[in-house]
Amino acid sequence: MAAVSTSKIFKDDIFKDKVLLCTGGGSGICKGLTEAVVRHGAKAVIVSRNKDKLEKAAQEMRNSTGGDIFAVSGDVRKPQDMENAVKTTIEKFGRLDYLINGAAGNFLSPMQHLSYNAFRTVIEIDLLGTFNTTKAAMEYIKQTKGAILNISATLYYTGTPYQQHAGSAKAAIDALTKHWAVELGPHGVRVNGIAPGPIGGTEGMDKLGVGFEEETVPMGRIGDVKDIEQSTVFLLSEGASYINGVTLVVDGGHWMNPNYVAYPAMVHNPINFKGML
Ligand code: COA
Ligand code: NAP
C-alpha cells in the first residue's frame, strides 16, 4: 500500500499553537516531518549548518503549508549553537513543545578506511548532537509537557557492513531514548524514536543505497518520506499519550528479511566501492 499524506489521516489542527524545533529540518526526511507537523497547525524552527539551504527550505514549506517556519543556522556539535537555536525559538514563538533530533551524517566505509576523525565526526553529529540539542531544549519542553523524537536507524540490529560509525551512534541514541523516557516521563514529557528503513529520494539513500532492491522489503516497495511523516504525527500527537521510550521501526519489515542485504552494490560487487576493500 502506498504512503498517503497525513492530512488524509489526522485532523488538521492537532498541533494548533504548538511549536516544533527540528534539527536537520532543511532537507530529506526531516524537512518532510517539519512540513507535516506544521500542516497540522504547529509553528516550527529548523536548524542545520547550511543557512542558504535552510532559508530555501523554510520558504518552500511556508508556500506549501501557509505556516510559520523560521530557519536558524547552527552545528549540533556545538552546544552554544543549540542553546542559540532554542533561545531563538522561544524569542520567536514563546514556547517549545516538540523536538525532533534528525541531524546526522553518514557514508559507507570499511574500518581500514575509516579514520579516527571520521568515526568521531559521525558520533559527534549523531550522538552528541542529539544530546546537545535535547539538553538545551529540555527545560522548555518540560514547561509545555511536550515530546521528543529521536531519528534512529536499523543499521546496528544486524551489524550492517561499513556502517559501524552510524550504527553505534544510533544504538546509543536509542539508549538515550530510554533513559530520557524514564527521566523526563515524570515531568510529562514523552521521548520516543523512529528508525526509518530505506527512504527514497533522500541523501541517505543517494549515498548508501546504490543497487537497492525493492523486492527485499516485505511490503514490496521502498519507503516514502510520507511513511515517516505519518508515524511522526502519530507519535507526537495525543494518540500516543501512553507511548514512551519506544523506537518505532518504520521500514516495511525490511531489516527482518533474512535475504536483506543493506547495500547490495557494495557487498555483491565490491569493485563499485572504488577499490577500497
Ligand atoms: N568515507 C570515509 N571517510 C570519510 C568520508 C567517506 N565517504 N567522508 C568523510 N570522511 C572523513 C573525512 O575524510 C574526515 O576524516 P579525516 O579528517 O581523517 O580525513 C572526516 O570524515 C570528517 O569529514 P569532514 O568532511 O571534515 O566532516 P564534516 O563535518 O564537514 O562533514 C560528514 C560530515 C562527513 C558526515 C558529511 O558527509 C556531512 O556533512 N553529511 C551530512 C549529510 C549526510 O551525510 N546525510 C546522509 C544521511 S544521515
Ligand atoms: P539529509 O537530508 O542529509 O539529512 C541530514 C540533515 O542533517 C541535513 O539537513 C544536514 O543539514 C543536517 N546536518 C548534518 N550535519 C549537521 C550538523 N553537524 N549540525 C546540524 N545539522 C547537520 O538525510 P536523510 O537521509 O533525510 O536523513 C535524515 C535522518 O534520517 C538522519 O537522522 C538519518 O540517519 C535518518 N535515516 C535516514 C534513512 C534514509 O533512508 N534516508 C534511513 C534511516 C535513517 P546541513 O548540511 O545544512 O547541516
CSV table of C-alpha atoms and ligand atoms in Angstrom, one decimal:
chain,number,residue,atom,x,y,z
A,1,MET,CA,0.0,0.0,0.0
A,2,ALA,CA,1.4,3.4,-1.0
A,3,ALA,CA,2.0,6.1,1.7
A,4,VAL,CA,-0.6,8.9,1.8
A,5,SER,CA,-0.4,12.4,3.2
A,6,THR,CA,-1.0,12.8,6.9
A,7,SER,CA,-3.7,15.3,6.1
A,8,LYS,CA,-5.8,12.4,4.8
A,9,ILE,CA,-5.4,10.6,8.1
A,10,PHE,CA,-5.1,13.0,11.0
A,11,LYS,CA,-7.2,16.1,11.9
A,12,ASP,CA,-5.9,19.4,10.5
A,13,ASP,CA,-5.5,21.2,13.9
A,14,ILE,CA,-4.0,18.6,16.2
A,15,PHE,CA,-0.8,20.7,16.7
A,16,LYS,CA,-2.5,24.1,16.9
A,17,ASP,CA,-0.5,26.6,19.0
A,18,LYS,CA,2.4,24.0,19.4
A,19,VAL,CA,6.0,24.8,18.5
A,20,LEU,CA,8.5,22.3,17.0
A,21,LEU,CA,12.3,22.5,16.8
A,22,CYS,CA,13.7,20.2,14.2
A,23,THR,CA,17.4,19.6,13.6
A,24,GLY,CA,18.2,18.6,10.0
A,25,GLY,CA,14.8,20.1,9.1
A,26,GLY,CA,16.1,21.7,5.9
A,27,SER,CA,16.3,18.5,3.8
A,28,GLY,CA,15.2,15.0,3.3
A,29,ILE,CA,13.1,13.1,5.8
A,30,CYS,CA,13.2,15.8,8.5
A,31,LYS,CA,12.0,18.5,6.1
A,32,GLY,CA,9.0,16.3,5.4
A,33,LEU,CA,8.5,15.8,9.2
A,34,THR,CA,8.6,19.5,9.8
A,35,GLU,CA,6.2,20.2,7.0
A,36,ALA,CA,3.7,17.6,8.2
A,37,VAL,CA,3.7,18.9,11.8
A,38,VAL,CA,3.2,22.5,10.5
A,39,ARG,CA,0.4,21.3,8.2
A,40,HIS,CA,-1.4,20.2,11.4
A,41,GLY,CA,-1.1,23.6,13.0
A,42,ALA,CA,2.3,24.0,14.6
A,43,LYS,CA,4.9,26.6,14.1
A,44,ALA,CA,8.5,25.4,13.5
A,45,VAL,CA,12.1,26.3,13.7
A,46,ILE,CA,14.5,24.3,11.6
A,47,VAL,CA,18.2,24.2,12.3
A,48,SER,CA,21.3,22.9,10.5
A,49,ARG,CA,24.7,24.2,9.2
A,50,ASN,CA,23.8,25.5,5.8
A,51,LYS,CA,21.9,28.7,6.1
A,52,ASP,CA,21.0,29.1,2.4
A,53,LYS,CA,19.6,25.6,2.2
A,54,LEU,CA,17.6,26.2,5.4
A,55,GLU,CA,16.2,29.5,4.2
A,56,LYS,CA,15.1,28.0,0.9
A,57,ALA,CA,13.5,25.0,2.6
A,58,ALA,CA,11.7,27.3,5.1
A,59,GLN,CA,10.3,29.4,2.2
A,60,GLU,CA,9.2,26.2,0.3
A,61,MET,CA,7.4,25.0,3.4
A,62,ARG,CA,5.8,28.4,4.1
A,63,ASN,CA,4.5,28.3,0.5
A,64,SER,CA,3.2,24.7,0.7
A,65,THR,CA,1.6,25.0,4.2
A,66,GLY,CA,0.9,28.7,4.8
A,67,GLY,CA,2.5,28.1,8.2
A,68,ASP,CA,5.1,29.9,10.2
A,69,ILE,CA,8.6,28.4,9.8
A,70,PHE,CA,11.9,30.0,10.9
A,71,ALA,CA,15.4,28.9,10.0
A,72,VAL,CA,18.4,29.1,12.4
A,73,SER,CA,21.9,28.1,11.3
A,74,GLY,CA,23.9,26.0,13.7
A,75,ASP,CA,26.0,22.9,14.2
A,76,VAL,CA,24.6,20.3,16.5
A,77,ARG,CA,28.1,19.5,17.6
A,78,LYS,CA,28.3,22.9,19.2
A,79,PRO,CA,26.3,23.2,22.4
A,80,GLN,CA,26.3,27.0,22.1
A,81,ASP,CA,24.7,26.8,18.7
A,82,MET,CA,21.9,24.6,20.1
A,83,GLU,CA,21.4,27.0,23.1
A,84,ASN,CA,21.1,29.7,20.5
A,85,ALA,CA,18.6,27.8,18.4
A,86,VAL,CA,16.4,27.1,21.5
A,87,LYS,CA,16.7,30.8,22.6
A,88,THR,CA,15.6,31.9,19.1
A,89,THR,CA,12.7,29.5,19.2
A,90,ILE,CA,11.5,31.0,22.5
A,91,GLU,CA,12.0,34.6,21.3
A,92,LYS,CA,10.2,34.0,18.1
A,93,PHE,CA,7.3,31.7,19.2
A,94,GLY,CA,7.3,31.9,23.0
A,95,ARG,CA,7.3,28.2,23.7
A,96,LEU,CA,8.7,24.9,22.7
A,97,ASP,CA,6.6,21.7,22.6
A,98,TYR,CA,8.3,19.2,20.3
A,99,LEU,CA,11.9,18.5,19.5
A,100,ILE,CA,12.9,16.2,16.6
A,101,ASN,CA,16.6,15.2,16.6
A,102,GLY,CA,17.1,14.4,13.0
A,103,ALA,CA,20.6,15.9,12.1
A,104,ALA,CA,23.0,13.2,11.1
A,105,GLY,CA,26.0,12.4,8.9
A,106,ASN,CA,26.8,9.2,7.2
A,107,PHE,CA,28.8,7.4,4.5
A,108,LEU,CA,29.9,3.9,3.7
A,109,SER,CA,33.3,3.0,4.9
A,110,PRO,CA,35.1,-0.2,5.9
A,111,MET,CA,37.2,0.1,9.1
A,112,GLN,CA,40.5,0.3,7.3
A,113,HIS,CA,39.4,3.4,5.5
A,114,LEU,CA,37.5,4.9,8.4
A,115,SER,CA,39.9,7.4,10.0
A,116,TYR,CA,39.8,8.2,13.7
A,117,ASN,CA,38.4,11.6,12.8
A,118,ALA,CA,35.7,10.1,10.5
A,119,PHE,CA,34.4,7.8,13.2
A,120,ARG,CA,34.5,10.7,15.8
A,121,THR,CA,32.7,13.0,13.4
A,122,VAL,CA,29.7,10.8,12.9
A,123,ILE,CA,29.5,10.1,16.7
A,124,GLU,CA,29.7,13.8,17.3
A,125,ILE,CA,27.0,14.8,14.8
A,126,ASP,CA,24.5,12.0,15.6
A,127,LEU,CA,25.0,11.2,19.2
A,128,LEU,CA,26.5,14.3,20.8
A,129,GLY,CA,24.3,16.4,18.6
A,130,THR,CA,21.2,14.7,19.9
A,131,PHE,CA,22.4,15.2,23.5
A,132,ASN,CA,23.4,18.8,22.9
A,133,THR,CA,20.1,19.8,21.4
A,134,THR,CA,17.9,17.9,23.9
A,135,LYS,CA,19.9,19.3,26.9
A,136,ALA,CA,19.4,22.9,25.5
A,137,ALA,CA,15.7,22.3,24.9
A,138,MET,CA,14.7,20.2,27.9
A,139,GLU,CA,13.6,22.8,30.4
A,140,TYR,CA,11.3,24.4,27.9
A,141,ILE,CA,9.8,21.1,26.8
A,142,LYS,CA,9.1,20.3,30.5
A,143,GLN,CA,7.2,23.5,30.7
A,144,THR,CA,4.8,22.5,27.9
A,145,LYS,CA,4.8,18.8,28.8
A,146,GLY,CA,5.8,18.2,25.2
A,147,ALA,CA,7.5,15.3,23.4
A,148,ILE,CA,10.9,14.5,21.9
A,149,LEU,CA,11.5,12.3,18.8
A,150,ASN,CA,15.0,10.9,18.1
A,151,ILE,CA,15.6,9.7,14.5
A,152,SER,CA,17.4,6.5,14.5
A,153,ALA,CA,18.1,3.6,12.1
A,154,THR,CA,18.0,-0.2,12.0
A,155,LEU,CA,21.7,-0.4,11.0
A,156,TYR,CA,23.0,-2.0,14.2
A,157,TYR,CA,20.2,-4.5,14.5
A,158,THR,CA,22.1,-6.7,12.1
A,159,GLY,CA,25.7,-5.4,12.2
A,160,THR,CA,25.3,-3.8,8.7
A,161,PRO,CA,28.7,-3.7,6.9
A,162,TYR,CA,30.6,-0.5,6.6
A,163,GLN,CA,28.2,1.3,9.0
A,164,GLN,CA,29.9,0.9,12.4
A,165,HIS,CA,30.1,4.7,12.9
A,166,ALA,CA,26.5,5.4,12.2
A,167,GLY,CA,25.2,2.1,13.7
A,168,SER,CA,26.9,2.7,17.0
A,169,ALA,CA,25.8,6.3,17.1
A,170,LYS,CA,22.2,5.2,16.5
A,171,ALA,CA,22.4,2.4,19.1
A,172,ALA,CA,23.5,5.0,21.7
A,173,ILE,CA,20.7,7.3,20.6
A,174,ASP,CA,18.2,4.5,21.2
A,175,ALA,CA,19.7,4.2,24.7
A,176,LEU,CA,19.1,7.9,25.3
A,177,THR,CA,15.5,7.5,24.2
A,178,LYS,CA,15.0,5.0,27.0
A,179,HIS,CA,17.0,7.0,29.6
A,180,TRP,CA,15.1,10.2,28.8
A,181,ALA,CA,11.7,8.4,28.7
A,182,VAL,CA,12.3,7.4,32.3
A,183,GLU,CA,13.9,10.7,33.5
A,184,LEU,CA,11.5,13.1,31.7
A,185,GLY,CA,8.3,11.0,31.9
A,186,PRO,CA,7.6,12.2,35.5
A,187,HIS,CA,7.7,15.8,34.0
A,188,GLY,CA,5.0,14.8,31.5
A,189,VAL,CA,7.5,14.7,28.6
A,190,ARG,CA,7.4,11.6,26.3
A,191,VAL,CA,10.5,10.6,24.5
A,192,ASN,CA,10.3,8.2,21.5
A,193,GLY,CA,12.3,7.4,18.4
A,194,ILE,CA,11.7,6.3,14.8
A,195,ALA,CA,14.0,4.0,12.9
A,196,PRO,CA,13.2,4.6,9.2
A,197,GLY,CA,14.0,1.9,6.7
A,198,PRO,CA,15.3,2.8,3.2
A,199,ILE,CA,13.5,6.0,2.2
A,200,GLY,CA,13.6,7.0,-1.4
A,201,GLY,CA,14.6,10.5,-2.7
A,202,THR,CA,16.8,11.2,0.3
A,203,GLU,CA,20.5,12.0,0.8
A,204,GLY,CA,20.8,8.9,2.9
A,205,MET,CA,19.6,6.6,0.1
A,206,ASP,CA,21.6,8.5,-2.5
A,207,LYS,CA,24.8,8.0,-0.5
A,208,LEU,CA,24.2,4.5,0.8
A,209,GLY,CA,21.5,2.8,-1.3
A,210,VAL,CA,23.1,2.2,-4.7
A,211,GLY,CA,21.7,-1.0,-6.1
A,212,PHE,CA,19.0,-1.3,-3.5
A,213,GLU,CA,16.4,-4.0,-4.4
A,214,GLU,CA,12.8,-3.1,-3.6
A,215,GLU,CA,11.8,-6.7,-3.5
A,216,THR,CA,13.9,-7.2,-0.3
A,217,VAL,CA,11.3,-5.1,1.5
A,218,PRO,CA,8.4,-7.4,2.6
A,219,MET,CA,6.0,-4.6,1.8
A,220,GLY,CA,7.4,-4.6,-1.7
A,221,ARG,CA,8.4,-1.0,-2.1
A,222,ILE,CA,11.0,1.5,-0.9
A,223,GLY,CA,9.9,3.8,1.9
A,224,ASP,CA,8.5,7.3,1.2
A,225,VAL,CA,9.1,10.3,3.4
A,226,LYS,CA,5.3,10.3,4.0
A,227,ASP,CA,5.7,7.0,5.8
A,228,ILE,CA,7.9,8.7,8.4
A,229,GLU,CA,5.6,11.7,8.5
A,230,GLN,CA,2.6,9.6,9.4
A,231,SER,CA,4.5,7.9,12.2
A,232,THR,CA,5.8,11.2,13.5
A,233,VAL,CA,2.5,12.9,13.6
A,234,PHE,CA,1.1,9.9,15.5
A,235,LEU,CA,3.9,9.7,18.0
A,236,LEU,CA,3.8,13.5,18.7
A,237,SER,CA,0.1,13.5,19.0
A,238,GLU,CA,-2.2,12.8,22.0
A,239,GLY,CA,-3.0,9.5,20.2
A,240,ALA,CA,0.4,8.3,21.6
A,241,SER,CA,0.0,9.7,25.1
A,242,TYR,CA,0.9,6.4,26.8
A,243,ILE,CA,3.8,5.6,24.4
A,244,ASN,CA,7.1,6.5,26.0
A,245,GLY,CA,10.6,5.1,25.4
A,246,VAL,CA,9.8,3.3,22.2
A,247,THR,CA,11.8,3.4,19.0
A,248,LEU,CA,9.3,2.6,16.3
A,249,VAL,CA,10.7,0.8,13.2
A,250,VAL,CA,9.1,2.1,10.1
A,251,ASP,CA,10.7,0.0,7.3
A,252,GLY,CA,8.1,-2.2,5.8
A,253,GLY,CA,9.7,-5.2,7.6
A,254,HIS,CA,13.0,-4.7,5.7
A,255,TRP,CA,15.6,-5.4,8.4
A,256,MET,CA,13.9,-8.6,9.5
A,257,ASN,CA,14.1,-10.2,6.0
A,258,PRO,CA,16.7,-12.9,6.1
A,259,ASN,CA,17.5,-12.1,2.5
A,260,TYR,CA,18.1,-8.5,3.4
A,261,VAL,CA,21.3,-7.0,2.1
A,262,ALA,CA,21.8,-3.5,3.2
A,263,TYR,CA,24.0,-2.2,0.4
A,264,PRO,CA,23.9,-4.7,-2.4
A,265,ALA,CA,26.1,-2.8,-4.8
A,266,MET,CA,29.0,-2.9,-2.4
A,267,VAL,CA,28.5,-6.3,-0.9
A,268,HIS,CA,28.0,-8.2,-4.2
A,269,ASN,CA,30.2,-6.1,-6.3
A,270,PRO,CA,33.0,-4.6,-4.2
A,271,ILE,CA,34.6,-3.0,-7.2
A,272,ASN,CA,31.8,-0.4,-7.0
A,273,PHE,CA,33.4,0.7,-3.8
A,274,LYS,CA,36.3,2.4,-5.5
A,275,GLY,CA,38.7,-0.5,-4.9
A,276,MET,CA,38.6,0.1,-1.1
A,277,LEU,CA,38.0,-3.4,0.0
B,1,COA,N1,34.5,7.7,3.6
B,1,COA,C1,35.4,7.7,4.6
B,1,COA,N2,35.7,8.8,5.3
B,1,COA,C2,35.0,9.9,5.1
B,1,COA,C3,34.0,10.0,4.1
B,1,COA,C4,33.8,8.8,3.3
B,1,COA,N3,32.9,8.8,2.3
B,1,COA,N4,33.5,11.3,4.1
B,1,COA,C5,34.2,12.0,5.0
B,1,COA,N5,35.1,11.2,5.6
B,1,COA,C6,36.0,11.5,6.7
B,1,COA,C7,36.9,12.7,6.3
B,1,COA,O1,38.0,12.2,5.5
B,1,COA,C8,37.4,13.2,7.6
B,1,COA,O2,38.4,12.5,8.2
B,1,COA,P1,39.9,12.9,8.2
B,1,COA,O3,40.0,14.3,8.8
B,1,COA,O4,40.6,11.9,8.9
B,1,COA,O5,40.3,13.0,6.7
B,1,COA,C9,36.1,13.0,8.5
B,1,COA,O6,35.3,12.0,7.8
B,1,COA,C10,35.3,14.3,8.7
B,1,COA,O7,35.0,14.8,7.4
B,1,COA,P2,34.6,16.3,7.1
B,1,COA,O8,34.3,16.4,5.7
B,1,COA,O9,35.7,17.2,7.6
B,1,COA,O10,33.4,16.5,8.1
B,1,COA,P3,32.2,17.4,8.0
B,1,COA,O11,31.9,17.7,9.4
B,1,COA,O12,32.4,18.6,7.1
B,1,COA,O13,31.1,16.5,7.3
B,1,COA,C11,30.1,14.3,7.0
B,1,COA,C12,30.4,15.5,8.0
B,1,COA,C13,31.4,13.7,6.6
B,1,COA,C14,29.3,13.3,7.7
B,1,COA,C15,29.4,14.8,5.7
B,1,COA,O14,29.2,13.7,4.9
B,1,COA,C16,28.1,15.5,6.0
B,1,COA,O15,28.1,16.7,6.3
B,1,COA,N6,27.0,14.8,5.9
B,1,COA,C17,25.6,15.4,6.2
B,1,COA,C18,24.6,14.8,5.3
B,1,COA,C19,24.5,13.3,5.3
B,1,COA,O16,25.5,12.6,5.5
B,1,COA,N7,23.3,12.8,5.0
B,1,COA,C20,23.1,11.3,5.0
B,1,COA,C21,22.0,10.9,5.9
B,1,COA,S1,22.4,11.0,7.5
B,2,NAP,P1,19.7,14.5,5.0
B,2,NAP,O1,18.7,15.2,4.1
B,2,NAP,O2,21.2,14.6,4.6
B,2,NAP,O3,19.5,15.0,6.5
B,2,NAP,C1,20.6,15.2,7.4
B,2,NAP,C2,20.5,16.6,7.9
B,2,NAP,O4,21.3,16.8,8.9
B,2,NAP,C3,20.8,17.7,6.8
B,2,NAP,O5,19.7,18.6,6.7
B,2,NAP,C4,22.0,18.4,7.3
B,2,NAP,O6,22.0,19.8,7.0
B,2,NAP,C5,21.9,18.1,8.8
B,2,NAP,N1,23.2,18.1,9.5
B,2,NAP,C6,24.3,17.3,9.2
B,2,NAP,N2,25.3,17.6,10.0
B,2,NAP,C7,24.9,18.5,10.8
B,2,NAP,C8,25.5,19.2,11.9
B,2,NAP,N3,26.7,19.0,12.3
B,2,NAP,N4,24.8,20.2,12.5
B,2,NAP,C9,23.5,20.5,12.2
B,2,NAP,N5,22.9,19.8,11.2
B,2,NAP,C10,23.6,18.9,10.5
B,2,NAP,O7,19.5,12.9,5.1
B,2,NAP,P2,18.2,12.0,5.3
B,2,NAP,O8,18.5,10.8,4.5
B,2,NAP,O9,16.9,12.7,5.1
B,2,NAP,O10,18.3,11.6,6.8
B,2,NAP,C11,17.6,12.2,7.9
B,2,NAP,C12,17.6,11.3,9.1
B,2,NAP,O11,17.0,10.0,8.9
B,2,NAP,C13,19.0,11.0,9.7
B,2,NAP,O12,19.0,11.0,11.1
B,2,NAP,C14,19.3,9.6,9.1
B,2,NAP,O13,20.3,9.0,9.9
B,2,NAP,C15,17.9,9.0,9.2
B,2,NAP,N6,17.7,7.9,8.4
B,2,NAP,C16,17.6,8.0,7.0
B,2,NAP,C17,17.4,6.9,6.2
B,2,NAP,C18,17.2,7.1,4.7
B,2,NAP,O14,16.8,6.1,4.0
B,2,NAP,N7,17.4,8.3,4.2
B,2,NAP,C19,17.3,5.6,6.8
B,2,NAP,C20,17.4,5.5,8.2
B,2,NAP,C21,17.6,6.6,9.0
B,2,NAP,P3,23.3,20.7,6.8
B,2,NAP,O15,24.1,20.1,5.8
B,2,NAP,O16,22.7,22.1,6.4
B,2,NAP,O17,23.9,20.8,8.1
